[in-house]
CSV table of C-alpha atoms in Angstrom, one decimal:
chain,number,residue,atom,x,y,z
A,1,MET,CA,-17.6,-29.0,22.8
A,2,ASN,CA,-17.1,-26.2,25.4
A,3,SER,CA,-16.9,-22.5,24.6
A,4,ARG,CA,-16.3,-19.4,26.7
A,5,PHE,CA,-18.7,-16.6,26.2
A,6,TYR,CA,-17.8,-13.0,26.8
A,7,SER,CA,-20.0,-9.9,26.6
A,8,ALA,CA,-19.3,-7.6,23.7
A,9,LEU,CA,-18.5,-4.9,26.3
A,10,THR,CA,-15.5,-6.8,27.7
A,11,ILE,CA,-12.0,-5.4,27.5
A,12,ALA,CA,-10.9,-8.4,25.4
A,13,SER,CA,-13.5,-7.7,22.8
A,14,ALA,CA,-12.6,-4.1,22.7
A,15,MET,CA,-9.0,-5.1,22.1
A,16,ALA,CA,-10.1,-7.4,19.3
A,17,LEU,CA,-12.3,-4.9,17.6
A,18,ASN,CA,-9.4,-2.3,17.6
A,19,ALA,CA,-6.9,-4.7,16.1
A,20,ALA,CA,-4.7,-3.5,13.3
A,21,PRO,CA,-6.5,-3.8,9.9
A,22,ALA,CA,-6.3,-7.2,8.4
A,23,GLY,CA,-3.6,-7.6,5.9
A,24,ALA,CA,-1.0,-5.1,7.1
A,25,ALA,CA,1.5,-6.9,4.8
A,26,LEU,CA,-1.1,-7.4,2.1
A,27,VAL,CA,0.4,-5.8,-1.0
A,28,ALA,CA,-2.1,-6.9,-3.6
A,29,HIS,CA,-5.8,-8.0,-3.5
A,30,TRP,CA,-8.2,-8.6,-6.4
A,31,THR,CA,-11.8,-9.0,-5.3
A,32,PHE,CA,-13.1,-9.3,-8.9
A,33,ASP,CA,-16.3,-7.8,-7.6
A,34,ASP,CA,-16.7,-4.8,-9.9
A,35,ALA,CA,-19.8,-4.7,-12.1
A,36,ASP,CA,-17.5,-5.7,-15.0
A,37,PRO,CA,-14.4,-7.2,-13.2
A,38,ILE,CA,-12.5,-7.8,-16.4
A,39,THR,CA,-12.7,-4.4,-18.0
A,40,ASP,CA,-9.9,-2.9,-16.1
A,41,LEU,CA,-7.5,-4.8,-13.9
A,42,THR,CA,-4.9,-2.0,-13.7
A,43,PHE,CA,-5.5,-1.4,-10.0
A,44,ASP,CA,-6.1,-4.1,-7.5
A,45,GLY,CA,-8.5,-3.9,-4.6
A,46,ILE,CA,-6.2,-2.0,-2.3
A,47,GLY,CA,-5.3,0.6,-4.9
A,48,ASN,CA,-1.9,-0.6,-6.0
A,49,ASN,CA,-0.9,-0.6,-9.7
A,50,ASN,CA,-0.4,-4.3,-9.7
A,51,GLY,CA,-2.5,-5.5,-12.6
A,52,ALA,CA,-3.1,-5.0,-16.3
A,53,SER,CA,-5.9,-5.5,-18.8
A,54,GLY,CA,-6.8,-9.1,-19.1
A,55,GLU,CA,-6.5,-11.3,-22.2
A,56,ASN,CA,-9.5,-13.4,-23.1
A,57,LEU,CA,-10.9,-13.3,-19.6
A,58,ALA,CA,-14.6,-13.5,-18.8
A,59,ALA,CA,-16.7,-12.8,-15.7
A,60,ALA,CA,-17.7,-16.0,-13.9
A,61,ALA,CA,-21.4,-16.8,-13.6
A,62,THR,CA,-20.9,-17.6,-9.9
A,63,ALA,CA,-18.6,-16.3,-7.1
A,64,LYS,CA,-17.4,-17.6,-3.8
A,65,ILE,CA,-16.6,-14.3,-2.1
A,66,GLY,CA,-18.5,-11.1,-2.9
A,67,ALA,CA,-20.3,-10.4,-6.1
A,68,GLY,CA,-17.9,-11.6,-8.8
A,69,ALA,CA,-15.2,-13.9,-9.9
A,70,ILE,CA,-13.0,-14.5,-13.0
A,71,ASP,CA,-13.5,-17.3,-15.5
A,72,PHE,CA,-10.3,-18.6,-17.1
A,73,GLY,CA,-12.2,-20.8,-19.4
A,74,THR,CA,-10.7,-24.1,-20.6
A,75,GLN,CA,-7.1,-24.8,-19.7
A,76,GLY,CA,-4.5,-25.8,-22.3
A,77,VAL,CA,-5.9,-23.8,-25.1
A,78,ALA,CA,-3.7,-22.3,-27.9
A,79,GLU,CA,-1.4,-19.4,-26.8
A,80,SER,CA,-3.6,-16.9,-28.8
A,81,ASP,CA,-6.6,-18.0,-26.7
A,82,ALA,CA,-4.9,-18.1,-23.3
A,83,THR,CA,-6.6,-16.4,-20.5
A,84,TYR,CA,-4.5,-14.3,-18.1
A,85,PHE,CA,-3.5,-10.9,-16.8
A,86,ASN,CA,0.0,-9.6,-16.2
A,87,LEU,CA,1.3,-7.9,-13.0
A,88,GLN,CA,2.9,-4.5,-13.6
A,89,GLN,CA,4.7,-4.1,-10.3
A,90,ALA,CA,6.0,-7.6,-9.6
A,91,GLY,CA,8.9,-6.0,-7.7
A,92,ASP,CA,6.5,-5.3,-4.8
A,93,PHE,CA,6.5,-9.1,-4.1
A,94,SER,CA,10.2,-9.6,-3.9
A,95,ILE,CA,11.6,-11.6,-1.0
A,96,THR,CA,14.3,-9.5,0.6
A,97,GLY,CA,16.0,-11.7,3.2
A,98,ALA,CA,15.5,-13.9,6.3
A,99,ASN,CA,12.8,-11.7,7.8
A,100,SER,CA,10.7,-11.7,4.6
A,101,GLY,CA,8.4,-14.1,3.0
A,102,LEU,CA,5.5,-14.5,0.6
A,103,THR,CA,2.0,-15.8,0.7
A,104,ILE,CA,-0.4,-16.2,-2.3
A,105,ALA,CA,-4.0,-17.2,-1.7
A,106,PHE,CA,-7.2,-17.5,-3.7
A,107,TRP,CA,-10.4,-19.5,-4.1
A,108,TYR,CA,-10.4,-21.8,-7.1
A,109,LYS,CA,-13.0,-24.0,-8.8
A,110,ALA,CA,-12.2,-26.4,-11.6
A,111,PRO,CA,-13.9,-29.5,-13.1
A,112,ALA,CA,-12.4,-33.0,-12.9
A,113,SER,CA,-12.1,-32.9,-16.7
A,114,ASP,CA,-9.3,-30.3,-16.4
A,115,LYS,CA,-7.2,-32.7,-14.3
A,116,GLU,CA,-3.9,-33.5,-16.1
A,117,SER,CA,-0.2,-34.1,-15.5
A,118,GLU,CA,1.0,-30.8,-17.1
A,119,ASN,CA,2.2,-28.1,-14.7
A,120,ARG,CA,-0.1,-25.1,-15.0
A,121,LEU,CA,0.4,-21.9,-13.1
A,122,PRO,CA,-2.4,-19.8,-11.7
A,123,VAL,CA,0.1,-17.3,-10.2
A,124,HIS,CA,3.7,-17.0,-11.4
A,125,LEU,CA,6.4,-14.4,-10.3
A,126,ARG,CA,10.0,-14.3,-11.7
A,127,ASN,CA,12.8,-12.2,-12.9
A,128,THR,CA,13.5,-11.6,-16.5
A,129,ASN,CA,16.0,-14.4,-17.0
A,130,ASN,CA,13.9,-16.9,-14.9
A,131,SER,CA,16.8,-17.5,-12.5
A,132,THR,CA,14.5,-16.8,-9.5
A,133,SER,CA,10.8,-17.6,-9.5
A,134,VAL,CA,8.0,-18.4,-7.2
A,135,GLY,CA,4.5,-19.7,-7.9
A,136,ILE,CA,1.8,-22.2,-7.5
A,137,GLU,CA,1.5,-25.1,-10.0
A,138,LEU,CA,-1.5,-27.2,-10.6
A,139,SER,CA,-0.8,-30.8,-11.7
A,140,ASP,CA,-2.7,-34.1,-11.4
A,141,GLY,CA,-5.5,-32.3,-9.6
A,142,THR,CA,-3.3,-31.1,-6.8
A,143,ALA,CA,-1.5,-27.8,-5.9
A,144,ARG,CA,2.3,-27.4,-5.6
A,145,ALA,CA,4.2,-24.5,-4.1
A,146,TYR,CA,7.6,-23.9,-5.7
A,147,VAL,CA,10.5,-21.5,-5.2
A,148,ARG,CA,13.6,-21.3,-7.5
A,149,GLN,CA,16.6,-19.6,-5.9
A,150,SER,CA,19.3,-18.4,-8.3
A,151,ASP,CA,20.1,-21.7,-10.0
A,152,ALA,CA,18.6,-25.0,-11.0
A,153,ASN,CA,20.0,-26.8,-8.0
A,154,LYS,CA,18.1,-24.6,-5.4
A,155,TRP,CA,14.5,-25.6,-6.0
A,156,VAL,CA,12.0,-25.9,-3.2
A,157,ARG,CA,8.8,-27.8,-4.2
A,158,ALA,CA,6.0,-28.7,-1.8
A,159,THR,CA,3.5,-31.0,-3.6
A,160,GLY,CA,0.0,-31.3,-2.1
A,161,THR,CA,-2.1,-34.5,-2.0
A,162,THR,CA,-5.6,-33.1,-1.9
A,163,ASP,CA,-7.6,-33.3,-5.2
A,164,ILE,CA,-9.1,-29.9,-5.8
A,165,PHE,CA,-10.5,-30.6,-9.3
A,166,ASP,CA,-14.0,-31.6,-8.3
A,167,ASP,CA,-16.1,-28.6,-9.5
A,168,THR,CA,-16.4,-27.1,-6.0
A,169,TRP,CA,-14.7,-24.1,-4.5
A,170,HIS,CA,-11.4,-24.7,-2.7
A,171,HIS,CA,-9.1,-22.3,-0.9
A,172,VAL,CA,-5.6,-22.6,-2.2
A,173,VAL,CA,-2.6,-21.0,-0.4
A,174,MET,CA,1.2,-21.2,-1.0
A,175,VAL,CA,3.6,-19.8,1.6
A,176,TYR,CA,7.3,-19.3,1.5
A,177,ALA,CA,9.1,-18.6,4.8
A,178,SER,CA,12.5,-17.3,3.9
A,179,GLY,CA,13.8,-17.5,7.5
A,180,THR,CA,13.5,-21.3,7.3
A,181,GLY,CA,13.7,-21.9,3.6
A,182,THR,CA,10.4,-23.7,3.7
A,183,ALA,CA,7.5,-23.7,1.2
A,184,TYR,CA,4.0,-24.8,2.2
A,185,VAL,CA,0.7,-25.6,0.5
A,186,TYR,CA,-2.6,-25.1,2.4
A,187,ILE,CA,-5.9,-26.4,1.0
A,188,ASP,CA,-9.1,-25.3,2.6
A,189,GLY,CA,-7.3,-24.0,5.7
A,190,GLN,CA,-5.2,-27.1,6.4
A,191,GLN,CA,-1.5,-27.7,5.6
A,192,ASP,CA,-1.3,-30.1,2.7
A,193,ALA,CA,2.5,-30.1,2.0
A,194,ALA,CA,5.8,-28.7,3.2
A,195,ALA,CA,9.3,-28.8,1.8
A,196,SER,CA,12.6,-27.0,2.7
A,197,ASN,CA,16.1,-26.4,1.3
A,198,LEU,CA,19.4,-25.0,2.7
A,199,ASP,CA,19.3,-21.6,1.1
A,200,ILE,CA,17.8,-19.8,4.1
A,201,GLY,CA,17.3,-16.1,3.9
A,202,ALA,CA,18.0,-15.8,0.2
A,203,THR,CA,16.8,-12.6,-1.6
A,204,LEU,CA,14.5,-13.3,-4.5
A,205,ALA,CA,13.9,-10.3,-6.7
A,206,PHE,CA,11.0,-10.3,-9.2
A,207,ASN,CA,10.3,-8.0,-12.1
A,208,ALA,CA,7.6,-9.9,-14.0
A,209,GLY,CA,4.5,-11.8,-13.0
A,210,ARG,CA,1.3,-13.2,-14.4
A,211,VAL,CA,-2.0,-14.6,-13.1
A,212,GLY,CA,-3.6,-17.4,-15.2
A,213,ALA,CA,-0.5,-18.8,-16.9
A,214,HIS,CA,3.3,-19.2,-16.8
A,215,GLN,CA,4.9,-15.8,-17.2
A,216,ALA,CA,7.0,-16.9,-20.2
A,217,ASP,CA,4.9,-19.8,-21.6
A,218,LEU,CA,1.3,-19.1,-22.4
A,219,LYS,CA,0.7,-22.7,-23.2
A,220,LEU,CA,0.8,-23.4,-19.5
A,221,ASN,CA,-2.5,-21.6,-18.9
A,222,ILE,CA,-5.1,-22.6,-16.4
A,223,GLY,CA,-8.9,-23.0,-16.7
A,224,GLY,CA,-11.6,-22.8,-14.1
A,225,LEU,CA,-12.8,-20.0,-11.8
A,226,MET,CA,-10.8,-17.8,-9.4
A,227,ASP,CA,-12.0,-15.4,-6.7
A,228,ASP,CA,-10.5,-13.2,-3.9
A,229,LEU,CA,-6.8,-13.3,-4.9
A,230,GLY,CA,-4.3,-11.9,-2.4
A,231,ILE,CA,-0.5,-11.6,-2.2
A,232,TRP,CA,1.3,-10.8,1.1
A,233,SER,CA,4.9,-9.8,1.6
A,234,GLU,CA,5.2,-12.1,4.6
A,235,ALA,CA,4.6,-15.8,5.5
A,236,LEU,CA,1.1,-16.0,7.0
A,237,THR,CA,0.8,-18.2,10.1
A,238,PRO,CA,-1.4,-21.3,10.1
A,239,GLN,CA,-3.9,-19.5,12.3
A,240,GLN,CA,-4.2,-16.6,9.8
A,241,ILE,CA,-4.7,-19.0,6.9
A,242,ALA,CA,-7.3,-21.0,8.9
A,243,LEU,CA,-9.3,-17.9,9.6
A,244,VAL,CA,-9.1,-16.5,6.0
A,245,HIS,CA,-10.5,-19.8,4.8
A,246,GLY,CA,-12.9,-20.5,7.7
A,247,LEU,CA,-14.4,-17.0,7.8
A,248,GLY,CA,-14.7,-16.9,4.0
A,249,TYR,CA,-16.3,-20.3,3.9
A,250,PHE,CA,-18.9,-19.6,6.6
A,251,THR,CA,-19.7,-15.9,6.0
A,252,GLY,CA,-18.2,-15.0,2.6
A,253,LEU,CA,-15.7,-12.7,4.3
A,254,SER,CA,-13.0,-11.2,2.1
A,255,LEU,CA,-9.3,-11.9,2.9
A,256,ALA,CA,-8.8,-8.1,3.6
A,257,ASP,CA,-11.6,-7.8,6.1
A,258,GLU,CA,-10.7,-6.4,9.5
A,259,GLY,CA,-12.8,-9.1,11.1
A,260,ILE,CA,-10.0,-11.7,10.5
A,261,ASN,CA,-7.5,-9.9,12.8
A,262,ALA,CA,-10.3,-9.2,15.3
A,263,VAL,CA,-11.2,-12.9,15.6
A,264,LEU,CA,-7.5,-13.8,15.8
A,265,GLU,CA,-7.1,-11.3,18.6
A,266,ALA,CA,-10.2,-12.7,20.3
A,267,PHE,CA,-8.7,-16.2,20.1
A,268,ASN,CA,-5.3,-15.0,21.6
A,269,THR,CA,-7.1,-13.2,24.4
A,270,GLN,CA,-9.8,-15.8,25.0
A,271,GLY,CA,-12.3,-13.2,24.1
A,272,GLN,CA,-15.0,-12.5,21.5
A,273,ALA,CA,-15.2,-10.5,18.3
A,274,GLU,CA,-17.6,-9.9,15.4
A,275,ALA,CA,-16.7,-11.0,11.8
A,276,GLY,CA,-19.0,-11.6,8.9
A,277,GLY,CA,-22.0,-10.4,10.7
A,278,VAL,CA,-21.8,-12.9,13.6
A,279,GLN,CA,-20.1,-13.2,16.9
A,280,TRP,CA,-17.1,-15.5,17.4
A,281,ALA,CA,-15.7,-16.5,20.8
A,282,TYR,CA,-12.8,-18.5,22.0
A,283,ALA,CA,-13.6,-22.2,22.3
A,284,SER,CA,-11.9,-25.4,23.6
A,285,GLY,CA,-12.6,-29.1,23.2
A,286,LEU,CA,-12.6,-28.9,19.4
A,287,THR,CA,-11.3,-31.8,17.3
A,288,GLY,CA,-9.1,-31.9,14.2
A,289,PRO,CA,-5.8,-30.3,13.1
A,290,ILE,CA,-5.4,-26.5,12.7
A,291,GLY,CA,-7.8,-25.3,10.0
A,292,THR,CA,-10.5,-27.9,10.6
A,293,ILE,CA,-14.0,-26.4,10.3
A,294,GLY,CA,-17.4,-27.8,11.2
A,295,GLY,CA,-21.0,-26.9,12.3
A,296,SER,CA,-23.1,-24.1,10.8
A,297,ILE,CA,-23.8,-20.5,11.4
A,298,ASP,CA,-27.6,-21.1,11.7
A,299,GLY,CA,-27.0,-23.8,14.3
A,300,TYR,CA,-24.7,-21.5,16.3
A,301,ASN,CA,-22.0,-24.2,16.3
A,302,ALA,CA,-19.8,-23.3,13.5
A,303,PHE,CA,-16.1,-23.6,14.6
A,304,ILE,CA,-12.6,-23.2,13.4
A,305,VAL,CA,-9.7,-25.1,15.0
A,306,LEU,CA,-6.7,-22.8,15.6
A,307,ASP,CA,-4.1,-24.8,17.6
A,308,ALA,CA,-3.0,-28.4,18.1
A,309,ASN,CA,-4.8,-28.6,21.5
A,310,GLY,CA,-8.3,-28.4,20.2
A,311,ASN,CA,-8.7,-24.7,20.8
A,312,GLY,CA,-10.2,-22.3,18.4
A,313,VAL,CA,-13.2,-20.1,17.8
A,314,GLN,CA,-16.9,-20.8,17.6
A,315,VAL,CA,-20.0,-18.9,16.7
A,316,VAL,CA,-22.1,-17.7,19.7
A,317,PRO,CA,-25.5,-16.0,19.9
A,318,GLU,CA,-25.4,-12.2,20.2
A,319,PRO,CA,-26.8,-10.8,23.4
A,320,THR,CA,-30.3,-9.5,22.8
A,321,GLY,CA,-31.4,-6.0,23.7
A,322,ALA,CA,-33.4,-7.4,26.6
A,323,LEU,CA,-30.5,-9.3,28.0
A,324,LEU,CA,-28.2,-6.4,27.7
A,325,GLY,CA,-30.8,-4.1,29.4
A,326,ALA,CA,-31.2,-6.6,32.2
A,327,GLY,CA,-27.5,-6.9,32.6
A,328,MET,CA,-27.1,-3.1,32.9
A,329,LEU,CA,-29.9,-2.9,35.4
A,330,LEU,CA,-28.4,-5.6,37.5
A,331,ALA,CA,-25.0,-3.9,37.4
A,332,LEU,CA,-26.6,-0.6,38.4
A,333,GLY,CA,-28.4,-2.3,41.3
A,334,ARG,CA,-25.3,-3.8,42.6
A,335,ARG,CA,-23.5,-0.5,42.4
A,336,SER,CA,-26.3,1.3,44.3
A,337,ARG,CA,-26.1,-1.3,47.1
A,338,ARG,CA,-22.4,-0.8,47.4
A,339,CYS,CA,-22.6,3.1,47.5
A,340,PRO,CA,-23.2,4.6,51.0
A,341,LYS,CA,-26.3,6.8,51.3
A,342,GLN,CA,-25.4,10.5,51.2
A,343,ASP,CA,-27.1,12.7,53.8
């Protein structure tokens, strides 16, 4: 495994650290990190009025990202006991043409005992008459991305194969790219399914939404734990998804952290950037598909694969103060030898 190491003072790193804030198209983000994360869900983590008070929700005993998570309890309970919260401004998530898209991502943890064939929806967006809808379904232990476009004959369903009902945290992502009419499922940073139809560039307008259950059928409620939920008004790239998952997995980084874009910029410029309190540098010679992770932070060999050629990013040691000081003295010495003596 080879890696390229660059000083934190290089131009490439400066470019990375000044990248645009992560999530420029992030329109909703719930961290669930408040002291009491279920008391008021009116405002999401970026200040948009996208949530409402939850029904029958509880704070989780453990979290994957940050200080808190939401516990949806046991799935399939009676409608009166369903756990969910509604979205007030679902129109913010509408897909408006070929240059638009949608991404929904969250961390999820559920026991094997919750696995069943019923389609349950952790996130569901639709219009009032349900002629257009988008969401993630959980069925038979796997995740499915679906998009319904204007009539029953224009469904897009991408059904994953990875079992996520094993009582461990998994990163679940659905992406819809309107420009190609393609829906994707990503599990733990890697593509798990893809499916397309012919209705490319269709506008999908939403005016209702719900987290934790089908927007019109509370019987289709989920159980388990959810953390760090985000919705973007664009189709995230495989590299972005790999970094949201990988940096979250290794360092607990939130999906809205600026470090995600900084590390992506470092990869694109073969440079170096800080994220999650550690330094990440461009690396080659990695193995596995995009989104593969391995190694550890403590071992200075944690890595995330970001292209099909085995390139990505890897943790590198930070330069110590002594090394930086020696480097500066060396540079000054070289400069003094180059400068002619002044009389």
